[in-house]
CSV table of C-alpha atoms and ligand atoms in Angstrom, one decimal:
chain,number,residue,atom,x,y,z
A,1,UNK,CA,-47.0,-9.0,10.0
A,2,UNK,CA,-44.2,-10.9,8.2
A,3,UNK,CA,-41.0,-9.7,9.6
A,4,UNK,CA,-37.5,-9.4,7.2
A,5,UNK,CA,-33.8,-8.4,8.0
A,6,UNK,CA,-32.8,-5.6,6.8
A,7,UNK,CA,-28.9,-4.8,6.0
A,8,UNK,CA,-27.3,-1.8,5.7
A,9,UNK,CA,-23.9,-1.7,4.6
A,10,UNK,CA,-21.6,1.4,3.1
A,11,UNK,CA,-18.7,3.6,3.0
A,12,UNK,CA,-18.1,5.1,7.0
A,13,UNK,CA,-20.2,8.4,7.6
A,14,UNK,CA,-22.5,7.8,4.0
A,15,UNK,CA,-25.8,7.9,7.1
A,16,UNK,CA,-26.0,4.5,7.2
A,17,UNK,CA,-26.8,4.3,11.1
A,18,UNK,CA,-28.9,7.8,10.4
A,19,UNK,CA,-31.4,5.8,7.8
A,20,UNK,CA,-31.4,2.3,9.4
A,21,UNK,CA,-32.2,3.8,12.4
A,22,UNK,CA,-35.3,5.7,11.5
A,23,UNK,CA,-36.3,2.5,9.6
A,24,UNK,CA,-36.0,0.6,12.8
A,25,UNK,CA,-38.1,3.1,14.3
A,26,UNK,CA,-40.7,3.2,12.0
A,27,UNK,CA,-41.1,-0.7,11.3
A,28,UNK,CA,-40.7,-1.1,15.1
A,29,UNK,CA,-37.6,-3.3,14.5
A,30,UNK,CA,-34.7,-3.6,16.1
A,31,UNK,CA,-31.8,-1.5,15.2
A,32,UNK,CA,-28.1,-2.5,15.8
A,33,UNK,CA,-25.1,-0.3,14.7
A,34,UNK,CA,-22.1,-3.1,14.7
A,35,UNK,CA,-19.7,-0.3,14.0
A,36,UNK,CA,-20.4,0.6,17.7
A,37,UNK,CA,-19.5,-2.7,18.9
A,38,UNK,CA,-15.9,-2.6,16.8
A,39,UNK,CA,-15.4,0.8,18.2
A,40,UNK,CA,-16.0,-0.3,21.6
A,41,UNK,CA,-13.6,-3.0,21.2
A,42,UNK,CA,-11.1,-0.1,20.0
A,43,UNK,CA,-12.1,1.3,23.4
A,44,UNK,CA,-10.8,-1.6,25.2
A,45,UNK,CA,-7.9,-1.8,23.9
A,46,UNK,CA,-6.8,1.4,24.0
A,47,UNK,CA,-8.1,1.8,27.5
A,48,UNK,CA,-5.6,-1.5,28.3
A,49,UNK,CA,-2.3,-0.4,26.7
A,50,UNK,CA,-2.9,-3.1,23.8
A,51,UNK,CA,-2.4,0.4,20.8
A,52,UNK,CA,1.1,2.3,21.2
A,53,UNK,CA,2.3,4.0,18.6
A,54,UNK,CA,-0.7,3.2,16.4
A,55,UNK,CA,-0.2,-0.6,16.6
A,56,UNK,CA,-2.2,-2.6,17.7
A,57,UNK,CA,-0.7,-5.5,20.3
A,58,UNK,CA,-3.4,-8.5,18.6
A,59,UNK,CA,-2.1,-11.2,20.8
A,60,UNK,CA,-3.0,-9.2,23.5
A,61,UNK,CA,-6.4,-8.1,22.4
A,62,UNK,CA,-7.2,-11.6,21.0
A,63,UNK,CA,-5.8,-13.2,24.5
A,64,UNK,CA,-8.3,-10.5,25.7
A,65,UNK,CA,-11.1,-11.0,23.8
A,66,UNK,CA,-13.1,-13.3,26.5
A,67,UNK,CA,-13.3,-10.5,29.0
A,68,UNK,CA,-15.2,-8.2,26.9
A,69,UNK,CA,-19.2,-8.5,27.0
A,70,UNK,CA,-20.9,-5.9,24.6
A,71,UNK,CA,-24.4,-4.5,25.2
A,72,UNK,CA,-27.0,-2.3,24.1
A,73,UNK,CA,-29.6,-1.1,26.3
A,74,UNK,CA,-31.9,1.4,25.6
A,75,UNK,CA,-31.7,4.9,27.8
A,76,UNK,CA,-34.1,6.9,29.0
A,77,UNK,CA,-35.3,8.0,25.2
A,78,UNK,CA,-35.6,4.5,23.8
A,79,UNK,CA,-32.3,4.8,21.8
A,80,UNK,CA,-30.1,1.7,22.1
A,81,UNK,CA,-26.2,2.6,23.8
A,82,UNK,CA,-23.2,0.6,24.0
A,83,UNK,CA,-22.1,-0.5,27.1
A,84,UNK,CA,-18.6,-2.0,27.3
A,85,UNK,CA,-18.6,-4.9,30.3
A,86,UNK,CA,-21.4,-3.1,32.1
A,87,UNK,CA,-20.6,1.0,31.3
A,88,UNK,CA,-22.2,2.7,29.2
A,89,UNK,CA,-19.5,4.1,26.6
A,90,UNK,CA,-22.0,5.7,24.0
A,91,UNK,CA,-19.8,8.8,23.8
A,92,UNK,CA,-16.8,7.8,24.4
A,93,UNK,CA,-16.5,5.4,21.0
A,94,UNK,CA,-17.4,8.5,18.9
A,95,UNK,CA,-14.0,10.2,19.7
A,96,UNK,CA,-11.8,10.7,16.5
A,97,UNK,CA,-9.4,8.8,18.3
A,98,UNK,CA,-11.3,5.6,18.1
A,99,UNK,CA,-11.8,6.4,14.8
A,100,UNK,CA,-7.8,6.4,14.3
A,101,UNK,CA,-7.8,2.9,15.6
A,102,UNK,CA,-11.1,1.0,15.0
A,103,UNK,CA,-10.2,-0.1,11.3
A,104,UNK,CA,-7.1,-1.8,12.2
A,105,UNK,CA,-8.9,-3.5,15.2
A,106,UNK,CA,-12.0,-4.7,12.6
A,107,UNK,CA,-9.0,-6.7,10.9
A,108,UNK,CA,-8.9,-9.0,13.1
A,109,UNK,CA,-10.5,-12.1,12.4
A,110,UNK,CA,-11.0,-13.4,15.8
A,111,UNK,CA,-12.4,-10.0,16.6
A,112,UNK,CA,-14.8,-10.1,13.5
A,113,UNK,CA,-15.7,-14.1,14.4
A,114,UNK,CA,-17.1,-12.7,18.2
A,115,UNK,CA,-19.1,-9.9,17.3
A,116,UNK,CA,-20.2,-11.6,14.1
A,117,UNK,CA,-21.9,-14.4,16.2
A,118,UNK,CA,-22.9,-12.1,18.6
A,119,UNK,CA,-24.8,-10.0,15.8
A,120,UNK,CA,-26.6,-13.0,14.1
A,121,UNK,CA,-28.0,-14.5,17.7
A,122,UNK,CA,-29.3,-10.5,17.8
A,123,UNK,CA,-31.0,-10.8,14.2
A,124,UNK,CA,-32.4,-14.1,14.8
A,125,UNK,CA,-35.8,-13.5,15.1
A,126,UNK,CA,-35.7,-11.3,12.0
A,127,UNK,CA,-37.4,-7.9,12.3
A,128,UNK,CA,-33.9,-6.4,12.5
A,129,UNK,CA,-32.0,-3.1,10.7
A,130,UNK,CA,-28.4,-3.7,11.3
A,131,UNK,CA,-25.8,-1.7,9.9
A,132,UNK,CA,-22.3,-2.2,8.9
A,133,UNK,CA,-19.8,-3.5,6.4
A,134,UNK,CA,-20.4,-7.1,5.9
A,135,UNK,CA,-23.8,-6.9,6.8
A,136,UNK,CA,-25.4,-8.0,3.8
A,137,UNK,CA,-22.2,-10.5,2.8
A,138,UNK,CA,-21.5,-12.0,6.2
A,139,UNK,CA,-23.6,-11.6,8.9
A,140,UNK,CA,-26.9,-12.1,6.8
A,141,UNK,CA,-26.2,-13.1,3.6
A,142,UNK,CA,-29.9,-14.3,3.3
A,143,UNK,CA,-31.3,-10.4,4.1
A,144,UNK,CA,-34.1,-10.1,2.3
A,145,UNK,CA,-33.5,-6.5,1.6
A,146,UNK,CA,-29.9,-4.9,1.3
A,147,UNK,CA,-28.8,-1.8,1.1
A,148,UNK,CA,-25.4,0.0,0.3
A,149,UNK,CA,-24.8,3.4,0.4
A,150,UNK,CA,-22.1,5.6,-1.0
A,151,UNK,CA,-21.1,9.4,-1.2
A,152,UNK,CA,-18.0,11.3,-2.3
A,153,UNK,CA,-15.2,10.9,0.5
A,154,UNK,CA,-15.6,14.8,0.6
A,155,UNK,CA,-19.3,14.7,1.8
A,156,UNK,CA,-18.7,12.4,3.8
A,157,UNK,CA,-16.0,14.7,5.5
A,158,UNK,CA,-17.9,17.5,5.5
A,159,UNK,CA,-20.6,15.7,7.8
A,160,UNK,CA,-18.4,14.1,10.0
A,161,UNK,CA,-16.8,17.2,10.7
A,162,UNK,CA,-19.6,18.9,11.4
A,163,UNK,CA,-21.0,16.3,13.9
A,164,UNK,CA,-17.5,16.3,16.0
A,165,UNK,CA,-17.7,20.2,16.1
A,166,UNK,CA,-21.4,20.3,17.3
A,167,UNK,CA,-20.3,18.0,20.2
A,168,UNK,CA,-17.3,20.4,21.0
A,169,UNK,CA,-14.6,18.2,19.6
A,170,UNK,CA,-11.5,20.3,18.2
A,171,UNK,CA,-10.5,18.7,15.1
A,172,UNK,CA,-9.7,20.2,11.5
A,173,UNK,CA,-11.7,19.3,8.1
A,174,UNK,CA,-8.1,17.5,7.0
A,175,UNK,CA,-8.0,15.4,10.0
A,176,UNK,CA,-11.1,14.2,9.3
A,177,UNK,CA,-10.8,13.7,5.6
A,178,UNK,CA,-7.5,12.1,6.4
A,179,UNK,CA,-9.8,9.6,8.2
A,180,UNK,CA,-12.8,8.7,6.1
A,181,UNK,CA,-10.1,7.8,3.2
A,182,UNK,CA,-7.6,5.8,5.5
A,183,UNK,CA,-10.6,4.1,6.9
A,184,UNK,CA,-12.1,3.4,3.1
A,185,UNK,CA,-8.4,1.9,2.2
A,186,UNK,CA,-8.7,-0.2,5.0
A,187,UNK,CA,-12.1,-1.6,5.2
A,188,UNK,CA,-12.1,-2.5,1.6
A,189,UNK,CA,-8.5,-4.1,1.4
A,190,UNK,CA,-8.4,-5.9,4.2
A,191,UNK,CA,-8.1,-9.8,3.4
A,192,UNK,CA,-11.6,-11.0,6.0
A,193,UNK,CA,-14.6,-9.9,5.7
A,194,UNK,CA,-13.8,-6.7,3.0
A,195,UNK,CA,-16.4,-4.0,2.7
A,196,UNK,CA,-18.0,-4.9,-1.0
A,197,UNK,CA,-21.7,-4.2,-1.9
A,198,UNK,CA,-23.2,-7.5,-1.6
A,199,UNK,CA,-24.4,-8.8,-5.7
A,200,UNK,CA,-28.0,-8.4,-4.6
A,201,UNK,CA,-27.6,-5.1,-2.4
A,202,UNK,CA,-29.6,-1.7,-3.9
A,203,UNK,CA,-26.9,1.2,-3.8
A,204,UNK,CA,-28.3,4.2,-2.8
A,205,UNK,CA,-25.9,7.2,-3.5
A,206,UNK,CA,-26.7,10.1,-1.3
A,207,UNK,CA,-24.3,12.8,-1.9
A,208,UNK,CA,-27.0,14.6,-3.5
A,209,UNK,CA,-29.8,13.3,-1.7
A,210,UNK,CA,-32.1,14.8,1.5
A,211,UNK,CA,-32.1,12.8,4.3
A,212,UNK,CA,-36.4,13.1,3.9
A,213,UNK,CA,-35.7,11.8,0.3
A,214,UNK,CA,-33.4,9.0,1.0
A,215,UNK,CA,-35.8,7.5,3.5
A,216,UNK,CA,-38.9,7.3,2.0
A,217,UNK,CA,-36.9,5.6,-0.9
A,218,UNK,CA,-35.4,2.9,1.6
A,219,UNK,CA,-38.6,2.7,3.1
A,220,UNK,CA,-40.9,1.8,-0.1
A,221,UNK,CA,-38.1,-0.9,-0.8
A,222,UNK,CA,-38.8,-2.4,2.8
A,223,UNK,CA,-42.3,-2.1,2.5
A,224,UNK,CA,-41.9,-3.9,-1.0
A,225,UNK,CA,-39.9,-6.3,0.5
A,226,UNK,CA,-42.1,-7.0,3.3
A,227,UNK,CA,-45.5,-7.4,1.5
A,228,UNK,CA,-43.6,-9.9,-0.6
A,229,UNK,CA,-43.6,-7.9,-3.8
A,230,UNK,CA,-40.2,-7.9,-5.2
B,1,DC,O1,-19.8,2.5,11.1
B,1,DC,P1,-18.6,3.0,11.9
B,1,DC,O2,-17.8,4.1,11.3
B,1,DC,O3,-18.9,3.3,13.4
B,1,DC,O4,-17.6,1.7,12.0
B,1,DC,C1,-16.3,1.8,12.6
B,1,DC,C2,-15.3,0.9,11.9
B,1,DC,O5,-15.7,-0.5,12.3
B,1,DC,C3,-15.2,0.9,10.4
B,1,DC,O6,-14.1,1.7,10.0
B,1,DC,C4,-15.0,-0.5,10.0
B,1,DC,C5,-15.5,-1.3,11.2
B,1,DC,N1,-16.7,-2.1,10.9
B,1,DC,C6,-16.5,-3.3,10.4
B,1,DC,O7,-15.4,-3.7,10.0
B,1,DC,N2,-17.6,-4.2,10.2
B,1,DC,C7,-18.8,-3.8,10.6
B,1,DC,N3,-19.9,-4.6,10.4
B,1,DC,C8,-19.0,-2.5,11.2
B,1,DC,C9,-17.9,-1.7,11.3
């Protein structure tokens, strides 16, 4: 069957990864989550004294930037994880102190230019959901279906926090609030590569939408997509 590419871009915690990946799943596609490979940048750096004081040491990280290999292999389940130069750091990129750091890190042009190339060799063969922030204006800008999802920072908050307390994390509603709206300043003022709905993306606003719902609307745009009908 005719294969596409499928971008999902949005605000951070709007279930991008959540939708692209049952997509992915039920097109048989490949599913990538590029904020996993800026977070596991983060990681790096962190994990080599390149972020005191929460600034980032750039020449460092860009000096750096040769000795990190990125990739996903799928465990046990058949769900893709990061691994960061050979460990698998799946978990350890979904700590709110990545969070803290990983927008400032995705500023980084030389940063963006590696995983950028890294994620278009991955889509090459089409028959790929990624998601991400420049998805649909970057990375593929010739996606034949884009998406762009938004909710109220709230929500967005609200689900976030719940996710870090189901996996034991001790963080307050604030905190996380704090974040999402730090992280939306950043992502969409920051001069390479801002996150901006694409002209020809489809914005899907979930903050009043069940996940069942959102899905089956994605997936009837695919499937329109894909049969050549729009
Ligand atoms: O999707 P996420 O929250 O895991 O992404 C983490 C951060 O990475 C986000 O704040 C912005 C950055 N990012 C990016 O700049 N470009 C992408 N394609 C994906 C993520």
């Amino acid at each position: 069957m005719h294969k596409i590419t499928i971008a999902v871009d949005g605000y951070s915690s709007t279930g991008k990864s959540t939708v692209a990946k049952q997509l992915a799943d039920w097109l048989e596609y490949v599913y990538v989550d590029t904020g996993a490979m800026y977070r596991a940048v983060t990681l790096f750096a962190m994990r080599n004294d390149m972020i005191a004081e929460a600034t980032v040491n750039t020449a460092k990280l860009i000096a750096a930037l040769p000795s990190i290999q990125l990739e996903f292999k799928k465990n046990g389940s058949g769900k893709a994880e990061i691994h960061l130069n050979g460990e698998n750091v799946e978990k350890d990129i979904r700590h709110l102190d990545v969070s803290e750091y990983v927008s400032p890190v995705a500023t980084i042009s030389e940063v963006r230019r590696k995983l950028v190339e890294q994620q278009q060799k991955m889509g090459e063969g089409k028959g790929v959901v990624m998601d991400g922030r420049d998805i649909g204006t970057v990375v593929f800008p010739n996606a034949e279906l884009k998406i762009f999802m938004t909710a109220s920072a709230q929500q967005r908050a609200q689900r976030r926090y719940k996710e870090l307390l189901e996996r034991g994390d001790t963080v307050s509603y604030q905190d996380v609030l704090d974040n999402v709206q730090e992280r939306d300043h950043i992502d969409t003022t920051r001069k390479d590569s801002p996150l901006r709905k694409a002209n020809d993306a489809i914005e899907i606003d979930n903050s009043e939408m069940n996940l069942e719902d959102q899905f089956h609307t994605i997936l009837q745009l695919a499937k329109d997509r894909i049969a050549g009908r729009v």
